[in-house]
XYZ file of C-alpha atoms in Angstrom:
557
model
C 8.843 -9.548 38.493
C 6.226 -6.537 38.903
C 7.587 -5.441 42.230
C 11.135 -6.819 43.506
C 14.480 -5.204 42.175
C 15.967 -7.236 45.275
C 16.159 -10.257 47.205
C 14.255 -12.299 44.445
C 14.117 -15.537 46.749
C 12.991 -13.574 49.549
C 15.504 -14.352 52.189
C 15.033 -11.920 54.568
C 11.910 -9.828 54.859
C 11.078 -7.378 52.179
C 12.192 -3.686 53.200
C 11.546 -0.422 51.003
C 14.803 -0.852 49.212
C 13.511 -4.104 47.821
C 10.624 -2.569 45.664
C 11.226 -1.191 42.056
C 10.733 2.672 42.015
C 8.499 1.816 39.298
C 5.364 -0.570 39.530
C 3.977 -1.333 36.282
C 0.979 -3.169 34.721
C 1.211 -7.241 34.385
C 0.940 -7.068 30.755
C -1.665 -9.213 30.202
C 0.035 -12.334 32.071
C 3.614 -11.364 30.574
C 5.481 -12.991 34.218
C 3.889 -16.082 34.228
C 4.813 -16.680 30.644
C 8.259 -15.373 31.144
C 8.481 -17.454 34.449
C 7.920 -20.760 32.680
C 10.202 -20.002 29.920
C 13.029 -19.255 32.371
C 12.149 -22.758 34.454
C 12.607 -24.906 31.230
C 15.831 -22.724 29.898
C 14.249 -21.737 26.419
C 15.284 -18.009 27.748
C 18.469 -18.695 28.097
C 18.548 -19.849 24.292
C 17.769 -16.696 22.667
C 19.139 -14.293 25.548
C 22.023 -15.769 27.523
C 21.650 -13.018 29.934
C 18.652 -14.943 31.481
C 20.468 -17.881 32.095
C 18.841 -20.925 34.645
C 21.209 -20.287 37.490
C 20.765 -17.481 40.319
C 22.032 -14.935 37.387
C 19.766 -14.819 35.035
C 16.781 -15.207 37.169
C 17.895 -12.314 39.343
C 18.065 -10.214 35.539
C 15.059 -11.814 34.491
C 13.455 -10.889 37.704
C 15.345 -7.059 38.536
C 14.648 -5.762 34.463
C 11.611 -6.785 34.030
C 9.174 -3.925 32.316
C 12.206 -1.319 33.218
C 14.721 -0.067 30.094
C 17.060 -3.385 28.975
C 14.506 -5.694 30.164
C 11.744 -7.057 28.807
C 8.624 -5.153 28.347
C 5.584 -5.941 30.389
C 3.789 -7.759 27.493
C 3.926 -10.606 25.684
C 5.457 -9.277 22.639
C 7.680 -10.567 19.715
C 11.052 -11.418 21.324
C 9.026 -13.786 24.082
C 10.511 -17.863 22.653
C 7.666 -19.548 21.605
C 4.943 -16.259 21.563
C 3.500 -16.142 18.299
C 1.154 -12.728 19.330
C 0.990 -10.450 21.825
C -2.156 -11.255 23.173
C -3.669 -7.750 23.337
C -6.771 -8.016 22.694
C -8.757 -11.639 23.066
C -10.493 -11.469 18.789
C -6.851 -10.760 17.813
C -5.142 -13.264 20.027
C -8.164 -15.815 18.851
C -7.645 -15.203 14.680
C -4.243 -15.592 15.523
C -4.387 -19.029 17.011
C -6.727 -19.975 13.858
C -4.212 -18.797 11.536
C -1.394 -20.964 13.263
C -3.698 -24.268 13.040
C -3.965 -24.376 9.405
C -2.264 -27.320 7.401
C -1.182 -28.143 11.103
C -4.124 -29.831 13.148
C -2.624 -31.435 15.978
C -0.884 -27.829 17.269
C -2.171 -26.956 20.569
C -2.635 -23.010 21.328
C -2.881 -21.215 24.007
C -4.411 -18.052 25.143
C -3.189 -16.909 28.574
C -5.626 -15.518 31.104
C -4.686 -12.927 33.719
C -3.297 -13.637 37.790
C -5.413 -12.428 41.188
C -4.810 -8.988 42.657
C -4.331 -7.944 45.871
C -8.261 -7.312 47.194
C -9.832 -9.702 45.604
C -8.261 -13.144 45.055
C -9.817 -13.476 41.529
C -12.999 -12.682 39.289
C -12.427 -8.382 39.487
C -11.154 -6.195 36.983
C -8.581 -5.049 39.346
C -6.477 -8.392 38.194
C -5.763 -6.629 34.938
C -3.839 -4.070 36.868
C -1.085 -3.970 39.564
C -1.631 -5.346 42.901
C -0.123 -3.250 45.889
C 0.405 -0.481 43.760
C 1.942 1.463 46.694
C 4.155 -1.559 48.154
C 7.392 1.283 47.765
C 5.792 3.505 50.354
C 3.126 2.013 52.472
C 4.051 0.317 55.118
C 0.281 -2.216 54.625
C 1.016 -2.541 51.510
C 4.815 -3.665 51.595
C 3.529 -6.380 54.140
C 1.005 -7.532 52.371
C 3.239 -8.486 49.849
C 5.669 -9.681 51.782
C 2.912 -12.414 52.838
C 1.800 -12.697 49.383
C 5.163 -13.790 47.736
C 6.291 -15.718 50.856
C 3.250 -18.057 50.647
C 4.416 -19.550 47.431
C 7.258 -21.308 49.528
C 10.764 -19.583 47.539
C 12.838 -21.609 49.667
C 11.162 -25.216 48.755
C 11.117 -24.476 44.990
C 14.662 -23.587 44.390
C 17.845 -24.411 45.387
C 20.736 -22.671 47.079
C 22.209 -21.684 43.758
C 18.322 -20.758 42.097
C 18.308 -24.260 40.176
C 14.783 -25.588 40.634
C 14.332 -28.186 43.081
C 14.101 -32.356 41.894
C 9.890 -31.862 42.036
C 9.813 -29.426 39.623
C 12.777 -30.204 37.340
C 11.315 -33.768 36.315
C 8.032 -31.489 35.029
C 10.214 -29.804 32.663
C 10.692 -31.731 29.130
C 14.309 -32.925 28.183
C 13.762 -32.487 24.069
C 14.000 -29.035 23.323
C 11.225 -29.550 20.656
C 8.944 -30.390 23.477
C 9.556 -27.117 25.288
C 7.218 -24.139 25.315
C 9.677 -21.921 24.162
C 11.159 -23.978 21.541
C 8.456 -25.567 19.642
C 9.528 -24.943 16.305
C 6.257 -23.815 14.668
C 6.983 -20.559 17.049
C 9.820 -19.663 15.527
C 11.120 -21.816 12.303
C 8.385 -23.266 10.561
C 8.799 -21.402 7.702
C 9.070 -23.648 4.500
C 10.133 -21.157 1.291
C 7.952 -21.139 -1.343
C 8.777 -22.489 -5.059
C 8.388 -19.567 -6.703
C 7.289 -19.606 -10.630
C 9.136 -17.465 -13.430
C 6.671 -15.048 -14.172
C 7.855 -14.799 -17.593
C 6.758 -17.677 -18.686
C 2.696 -16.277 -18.323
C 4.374 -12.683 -19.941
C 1.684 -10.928 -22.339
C 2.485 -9.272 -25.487
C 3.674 -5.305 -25.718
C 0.568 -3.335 -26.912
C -2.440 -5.469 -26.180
C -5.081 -4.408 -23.141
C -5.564 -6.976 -20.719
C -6.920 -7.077 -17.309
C -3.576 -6.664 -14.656
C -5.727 -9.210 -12.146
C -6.652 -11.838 -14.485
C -2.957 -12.709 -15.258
C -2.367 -12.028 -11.462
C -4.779 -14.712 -10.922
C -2.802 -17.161 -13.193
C 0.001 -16.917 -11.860
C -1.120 -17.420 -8.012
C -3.140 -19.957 -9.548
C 0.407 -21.979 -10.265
C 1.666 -20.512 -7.151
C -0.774 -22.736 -5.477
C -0.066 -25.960 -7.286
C 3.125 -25.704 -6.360
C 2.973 -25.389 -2.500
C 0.302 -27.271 -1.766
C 0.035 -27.242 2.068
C 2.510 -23.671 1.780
C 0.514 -20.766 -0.166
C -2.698 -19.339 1.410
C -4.830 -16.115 0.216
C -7.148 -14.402 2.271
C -9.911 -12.335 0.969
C -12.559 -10.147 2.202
C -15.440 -12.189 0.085
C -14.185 -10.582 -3.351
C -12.122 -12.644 -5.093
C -14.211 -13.189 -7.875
C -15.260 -9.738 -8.306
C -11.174 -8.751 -8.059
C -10.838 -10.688 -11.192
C -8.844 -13.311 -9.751
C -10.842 -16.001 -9.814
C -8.271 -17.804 -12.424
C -7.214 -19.352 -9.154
C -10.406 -21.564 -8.468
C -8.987 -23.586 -11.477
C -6.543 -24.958 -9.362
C -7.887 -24.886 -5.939
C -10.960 -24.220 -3.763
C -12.313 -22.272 -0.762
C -11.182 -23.224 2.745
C -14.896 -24.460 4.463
C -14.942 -25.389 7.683
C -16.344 -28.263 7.287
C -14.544 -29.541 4.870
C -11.475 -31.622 5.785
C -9.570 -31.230 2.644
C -10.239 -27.966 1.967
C -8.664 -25.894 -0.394
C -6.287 -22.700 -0.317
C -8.643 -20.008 -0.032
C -10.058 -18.592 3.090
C -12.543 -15.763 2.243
C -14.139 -14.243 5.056
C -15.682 -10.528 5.201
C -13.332 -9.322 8.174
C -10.452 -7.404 7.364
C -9.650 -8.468 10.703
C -10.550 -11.724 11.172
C -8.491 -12.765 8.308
C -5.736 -10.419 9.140
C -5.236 -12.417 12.155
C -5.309 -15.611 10.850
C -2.414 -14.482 7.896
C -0.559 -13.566 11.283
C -0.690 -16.622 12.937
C 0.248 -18.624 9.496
C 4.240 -19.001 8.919
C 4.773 -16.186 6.131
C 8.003 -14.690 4.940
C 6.421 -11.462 3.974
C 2.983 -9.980 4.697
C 1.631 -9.377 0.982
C -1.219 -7.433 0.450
C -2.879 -6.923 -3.063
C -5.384 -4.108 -3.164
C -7.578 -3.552 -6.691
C -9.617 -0.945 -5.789
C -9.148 2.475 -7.485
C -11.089 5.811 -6.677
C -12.222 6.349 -9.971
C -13.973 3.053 -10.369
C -17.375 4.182 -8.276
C -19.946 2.945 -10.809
C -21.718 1.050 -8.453
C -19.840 2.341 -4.804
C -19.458 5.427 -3.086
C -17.237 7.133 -0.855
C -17.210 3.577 1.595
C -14.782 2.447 -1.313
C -12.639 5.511 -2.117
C -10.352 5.334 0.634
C -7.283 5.434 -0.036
C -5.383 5.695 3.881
C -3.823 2.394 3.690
C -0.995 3.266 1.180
C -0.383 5.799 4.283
C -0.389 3.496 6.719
C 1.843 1.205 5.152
C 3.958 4.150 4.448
C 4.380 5.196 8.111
C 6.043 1.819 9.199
C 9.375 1.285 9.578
C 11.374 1.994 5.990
C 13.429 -0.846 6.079
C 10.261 -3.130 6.161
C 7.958 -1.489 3.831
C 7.351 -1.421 -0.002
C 5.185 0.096 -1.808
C 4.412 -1.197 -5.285
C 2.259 0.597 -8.361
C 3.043 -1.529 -11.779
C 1.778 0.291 -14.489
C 0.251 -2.620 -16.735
C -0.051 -6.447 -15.990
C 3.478 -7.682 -16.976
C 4.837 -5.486 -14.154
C 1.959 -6.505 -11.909
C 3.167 -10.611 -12.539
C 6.934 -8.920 -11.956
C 6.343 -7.251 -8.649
C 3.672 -10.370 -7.526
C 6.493 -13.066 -7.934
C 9.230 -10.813 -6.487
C 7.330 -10.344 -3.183
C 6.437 -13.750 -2.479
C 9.427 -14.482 -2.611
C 10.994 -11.860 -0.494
C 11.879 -11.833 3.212
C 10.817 -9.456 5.837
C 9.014 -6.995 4.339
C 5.365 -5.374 4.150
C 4.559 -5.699 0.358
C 1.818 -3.544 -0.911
C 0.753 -4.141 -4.287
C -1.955 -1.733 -6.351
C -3.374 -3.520 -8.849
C -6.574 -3.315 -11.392
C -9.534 -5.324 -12.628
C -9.739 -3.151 -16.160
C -8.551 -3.977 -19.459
C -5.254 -1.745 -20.044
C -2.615 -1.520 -22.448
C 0.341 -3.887 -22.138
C 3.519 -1.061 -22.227
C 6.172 -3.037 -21.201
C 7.252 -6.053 -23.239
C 9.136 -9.014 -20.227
C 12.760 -7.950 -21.238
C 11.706 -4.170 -20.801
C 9.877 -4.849 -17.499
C 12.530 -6.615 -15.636
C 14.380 -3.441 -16.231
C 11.917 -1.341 -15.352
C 11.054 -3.034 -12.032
C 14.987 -3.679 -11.000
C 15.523 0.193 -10.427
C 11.817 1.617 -9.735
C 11.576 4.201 -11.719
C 12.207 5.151 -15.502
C 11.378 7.035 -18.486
C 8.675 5.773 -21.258
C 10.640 7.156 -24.294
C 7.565 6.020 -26.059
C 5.264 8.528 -24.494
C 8.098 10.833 -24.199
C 8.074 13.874 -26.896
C 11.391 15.563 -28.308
C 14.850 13.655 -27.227
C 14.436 13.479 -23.533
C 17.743 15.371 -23.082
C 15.873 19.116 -22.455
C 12.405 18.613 -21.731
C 10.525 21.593 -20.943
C 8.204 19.342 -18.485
C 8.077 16.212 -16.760
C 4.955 14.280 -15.840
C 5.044 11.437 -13.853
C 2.768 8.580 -12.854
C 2.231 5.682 -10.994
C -0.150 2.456 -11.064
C -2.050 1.459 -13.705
C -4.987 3.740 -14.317
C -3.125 6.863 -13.655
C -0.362 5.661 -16.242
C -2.977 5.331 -18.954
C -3.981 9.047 -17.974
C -0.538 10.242 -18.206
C 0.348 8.516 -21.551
C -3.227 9.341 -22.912
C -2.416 13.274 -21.927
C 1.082 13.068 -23.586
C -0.915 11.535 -26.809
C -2.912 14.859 -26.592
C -0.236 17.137 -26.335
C 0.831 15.856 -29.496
C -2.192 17.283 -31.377
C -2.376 20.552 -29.243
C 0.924 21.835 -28.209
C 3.726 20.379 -30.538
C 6.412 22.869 -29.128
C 6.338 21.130 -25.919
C 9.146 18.622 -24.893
C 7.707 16.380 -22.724
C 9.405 13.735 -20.305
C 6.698 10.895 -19.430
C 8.183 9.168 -15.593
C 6.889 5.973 -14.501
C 7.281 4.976 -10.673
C 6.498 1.518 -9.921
C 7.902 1.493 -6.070
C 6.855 4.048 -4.232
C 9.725 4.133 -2.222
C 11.943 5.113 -4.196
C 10.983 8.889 -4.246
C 12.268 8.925 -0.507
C 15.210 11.195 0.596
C 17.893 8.685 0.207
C 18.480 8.976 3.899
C 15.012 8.013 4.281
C 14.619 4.368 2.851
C 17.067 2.085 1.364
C 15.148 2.021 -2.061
C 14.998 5.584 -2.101
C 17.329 7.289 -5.479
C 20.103 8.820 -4.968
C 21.025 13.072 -5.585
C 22.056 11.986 -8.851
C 19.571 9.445 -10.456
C 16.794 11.545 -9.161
C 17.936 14.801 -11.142
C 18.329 12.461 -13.820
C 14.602 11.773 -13.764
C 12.706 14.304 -12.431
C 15.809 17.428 -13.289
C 16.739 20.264 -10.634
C 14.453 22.641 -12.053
C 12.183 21.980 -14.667
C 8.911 21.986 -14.089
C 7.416 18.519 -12.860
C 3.860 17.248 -12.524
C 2.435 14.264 -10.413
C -0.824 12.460 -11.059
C -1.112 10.269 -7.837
C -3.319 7.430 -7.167
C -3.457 9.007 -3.764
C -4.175 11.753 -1.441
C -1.658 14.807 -2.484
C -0.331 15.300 0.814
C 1.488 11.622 1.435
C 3.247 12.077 -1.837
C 4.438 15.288 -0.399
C 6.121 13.658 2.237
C 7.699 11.316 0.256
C 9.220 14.147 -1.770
C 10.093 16.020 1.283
C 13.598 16.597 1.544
C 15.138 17.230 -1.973
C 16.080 20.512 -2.055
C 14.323 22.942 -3.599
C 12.230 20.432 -5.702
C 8.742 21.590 -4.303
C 9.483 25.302 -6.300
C 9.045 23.409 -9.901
C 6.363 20.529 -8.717
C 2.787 20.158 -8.617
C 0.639 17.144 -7.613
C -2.780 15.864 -8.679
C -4.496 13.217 -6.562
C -7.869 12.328 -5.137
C -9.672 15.157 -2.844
C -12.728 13.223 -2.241
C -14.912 14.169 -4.378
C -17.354 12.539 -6.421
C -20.050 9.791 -5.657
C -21.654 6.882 -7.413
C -20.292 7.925 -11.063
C -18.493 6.885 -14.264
C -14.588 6.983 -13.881
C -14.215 9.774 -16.650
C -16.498 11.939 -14.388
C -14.374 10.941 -10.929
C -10.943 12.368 -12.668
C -12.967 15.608 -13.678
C -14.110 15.675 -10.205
C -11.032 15.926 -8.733
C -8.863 17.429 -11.738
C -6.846 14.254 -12.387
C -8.580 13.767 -16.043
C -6.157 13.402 -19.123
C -7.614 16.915 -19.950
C -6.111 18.437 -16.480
C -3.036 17.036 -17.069
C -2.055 18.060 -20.185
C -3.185 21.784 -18.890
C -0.922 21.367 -16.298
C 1.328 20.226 -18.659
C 1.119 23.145 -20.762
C 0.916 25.771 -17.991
C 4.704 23.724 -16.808
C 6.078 24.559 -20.305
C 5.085 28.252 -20.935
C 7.367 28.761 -18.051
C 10.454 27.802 -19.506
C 9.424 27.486 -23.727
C 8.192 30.754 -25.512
C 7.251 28.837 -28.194
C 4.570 27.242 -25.788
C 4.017 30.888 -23.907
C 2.741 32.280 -26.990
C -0.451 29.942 -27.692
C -0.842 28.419 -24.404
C -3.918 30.172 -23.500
C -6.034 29.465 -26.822
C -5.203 25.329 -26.618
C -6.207 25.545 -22.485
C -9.284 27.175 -23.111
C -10.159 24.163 -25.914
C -8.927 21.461 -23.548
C -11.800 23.048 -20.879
C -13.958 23.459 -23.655
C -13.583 19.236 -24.794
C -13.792 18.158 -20.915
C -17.090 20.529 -20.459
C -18.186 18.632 -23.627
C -17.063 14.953 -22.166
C -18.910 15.636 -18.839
C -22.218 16.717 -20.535
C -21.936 13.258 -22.856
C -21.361 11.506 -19.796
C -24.589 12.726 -17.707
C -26.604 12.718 -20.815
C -25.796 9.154 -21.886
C -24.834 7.717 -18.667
C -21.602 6.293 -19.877
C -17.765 7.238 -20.942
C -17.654 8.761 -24.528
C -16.870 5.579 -26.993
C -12.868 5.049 -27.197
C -12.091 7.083 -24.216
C -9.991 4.046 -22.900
C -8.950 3.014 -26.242
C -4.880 2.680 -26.643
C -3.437 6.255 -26.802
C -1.693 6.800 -30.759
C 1.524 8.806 -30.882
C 1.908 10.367 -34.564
């Protein structure tokens, strides 16, 4: 497969002409797997052009690692590959992953072919042999030799069919076949998924987003036993989620009937084991937030993932913020139950305000995005700002500045924005959740001014935003700039001017744009709202904590 473009069963001797233009690596044993797939027709099942007749092994063999073919490693459209085999700790979780709830599965990790100086045991087996076999004259015969002493002409016959010897190797039963086995490619079972609503929490009350998370995976569990696995990196207790050891256990190795919960402190170790497991969607929960460093420093303020979620294909990712813990239970039970994706959920371990009753969240998480007419001031028809948030700290900020602009700037018409997917503030040519021309002026207007407070770095949500025209003119963006340290949360937001104090400044500094009214005293109430944070952020380094009621429910009056 590496070399020949020609005479595959090597009927004459091998001349120039015979050689690909192009030699490239083995990938990592890719032809023998590909090889033995082809001999027991599993190819054939998923790509009919690599039929078991002189046809599709002279296409399996001719387009191999060049464009149409396949590629020169093991990769996801191999029947019956389950990983790419890379790297061997990947390949290894992997394989872990796919024994769990199935013990008698046997897995495989391939090990590299010979070369052609040494006939095994050097490094040089990892690349190609005869890397010059399409102009040296040595190394053309050489090969020649090589591929001859296999015998082409005793193990196939005149039409490419492998001869009697090797046919009664190859297993009748599909099933049985490497290629086939159906924990490679259709042992997914779907999940019984619970109605959330039924653990909904009343409008108005604080409770922890995680806890009620932790319920509801909790019943998850009990109702796919031997189908629902979480994987943590040693924290679930401390992510508040520990709700769930009421209805199962840890995984111990050890112990035969273990329970659903493999914690392990490798990112990944476990990552690779989640792999090899049959999953519709890979979920991932994170519950850390940059402005909880009471006890952490910058090792747990960073914040790249959300990025690196975001740069994968659009059609496969989501990006979720819920603002309190009914949306959190929403956006949980949808993507466990979805199909295909890359689910990121942001969640919290602190007691916050419940804003949503169930009947408003479903709404609220069916299109993405809304407006909280209860944190909204005037009639939302002609606001003179908008301020928008996302996740569930950074919502309490927003609503908590709104609450403030009610006692310092009553002029102002303010439009509060929640985003809950991420996604949605795409170009609409850019994801498929993304708003269209319309529904986004609807929200965020075509020129009023608009503020962001982000749970993330600045410069991602810029892309997001990138391509709406002309809406960068009238927005500005607060997020995390690293700084800060071991501190209380109050003192991270002044840090990196994403308080409730900065964004009601920002608010105000939006309106006296387009409202006299606001114009006309906007300097006196900035200058107090400086004056009260200078004020919070001496209380907070003289008494070592948040001033009392800082995270008390905002009042609107």
């Amino acid at each position: 497969m590496i070399f020949l473009q020609n005479n595959i069963l090597l009927k004459h001797d091998l001349t120039f002409d015979d050689i690909k233009p192009c030699l490239l690596e083995p990938g990592h044993g890719a032809p023998g797997v590909l090889a033995c797939l082809w001999l027991e027709d599993s190819l054939s099942t998923f790509w009919p052009k690599y039929s078991r007749n002189y046809e599709g092994l002279f296409n399996l063999i001719t387009t191999f690692s060049i464009p149409g073919g396949f590629p020169s490693h093991i990769n996801a459209q191999t029947p019956g590959a389950i990983h790419k085999v890379g790297e061997l700790g990947y390949a290894l979780s992997v394989t872990f992953g796919a024994a769990m709830d199935n013990p008698d599965l046997i897995l495989l990790v391939p090990q590299y072919g010979p070369d052609g100086n040494i006939i095994e045991g050097s490094f040089q087996s990892h690349q190609v042999p005869l890397p010059k076999a399409k102009s040296d004259e040595r190394h053309l015969q050489l090969l020649d030799a090589w591929l001859k002493s296999y015998n082409p002409q005793g193990l196939f016959q005149e039409d490419a069919l492998p001869v009697k010897a090797v046919w009664r190797l190859i297993p009748s039963i599909n099933d049985k076949k490497l290629g086939q086995k159906r924990e490679s490619y259709k042992a997914y079972v779907p999940l019984d998924v619970l109605d959330w609503r039924l653990l909904a929490i009343r409008k108005v009350t604080q409770e922890c987003c995680m806890k009620h998370v932790g319920k509801f995976l909790g019943e998850a569990i009990a109702l796919n036993l031997k189908k629902f696995h979480i994987f943590s990196p040693d924290g679930l207790v401390s992510n508040k989620l520990d709700a769930i050891l009421e209805r199962t256990s840890h995984n111990f190795q050890w112990d035969m009937s273990g329970g659903h919960i493999i914690e392990i402190l490798s990112e990944y170790t476990y990552q690779g084991m989640l792999q090899g497991y049959p999953c519709r969607s890979l979920n991932y929960i994170e519950t850390l937030n940059w402005v909880r460093q009471e006890h952490n420093r910058f090792s747990h303020q960073n914040l790249s993932f959300i990025g690196a979620v975001l740069n994968l294909r659009p059609e496969a990712v989501r990006v979720y913020l819920p603002p309190d813990a009914n949306c959190a239970l929403s956006t949980v039970a949808h993507c466990i139950g979805a199909n295909n994706y890359v689910n990121l959920i942001i969640g919290s371990k602190q007691l916050m305000p419940i804003w949503l009753s169930h009947e408003e969240t479903v709404k609220h998480c069916i299109v993405g995005a809304s407006v909280q007419k209860f944190a909204s001031i005037d009639d939302n028809i002609n606001p003179n700002v908008i301020l928008v948030s996302k996740g569930v700290e950074v919502t309490f900020k927003v609503i908590a500045a709104t609450s403030l602009l009610c006692k310092h700037c009553l002029n102002l018409h303010i439009q509060a924005v929640n985003i809950i997917d991420l996604t949605v503030l795409n170009h609409k040519c850019a994801h498929p959740h993304a708003l269209d021309d319309k529904q986004f002026n609807m929200l965020f207007t075509e020129d009023w001014p608009v503020h962001f407070n982000y749970h993330g770095y600045p410069i991602k949500l810029q892309g997001l935003l990138f391509g709406h025209p002309g809406l960068m003119e009238h927005v500005t963006i607060a997020g995390y700039k690293e700084e800060g340290t071991m501190t209380l949360p109050f003192d991270m937001m002044l840090c990196n001017n994403t308080s409730r104090f900065d964004f009601t400044i920002a608010a105000i500094h939006g309106g006296s744009r387009v409202n006299p009214k606001v114009t006309v005293n906007a300097h006196i109430e900035i200058s107090a709202l400086r004056h009260e944070a200078k004020k919070v952020q001496y209380y907070i380094y003289k008494h070592r904590e948040d001033p009392e009621g800082t995270y008390a429910t905002p009042l609107f009056y």
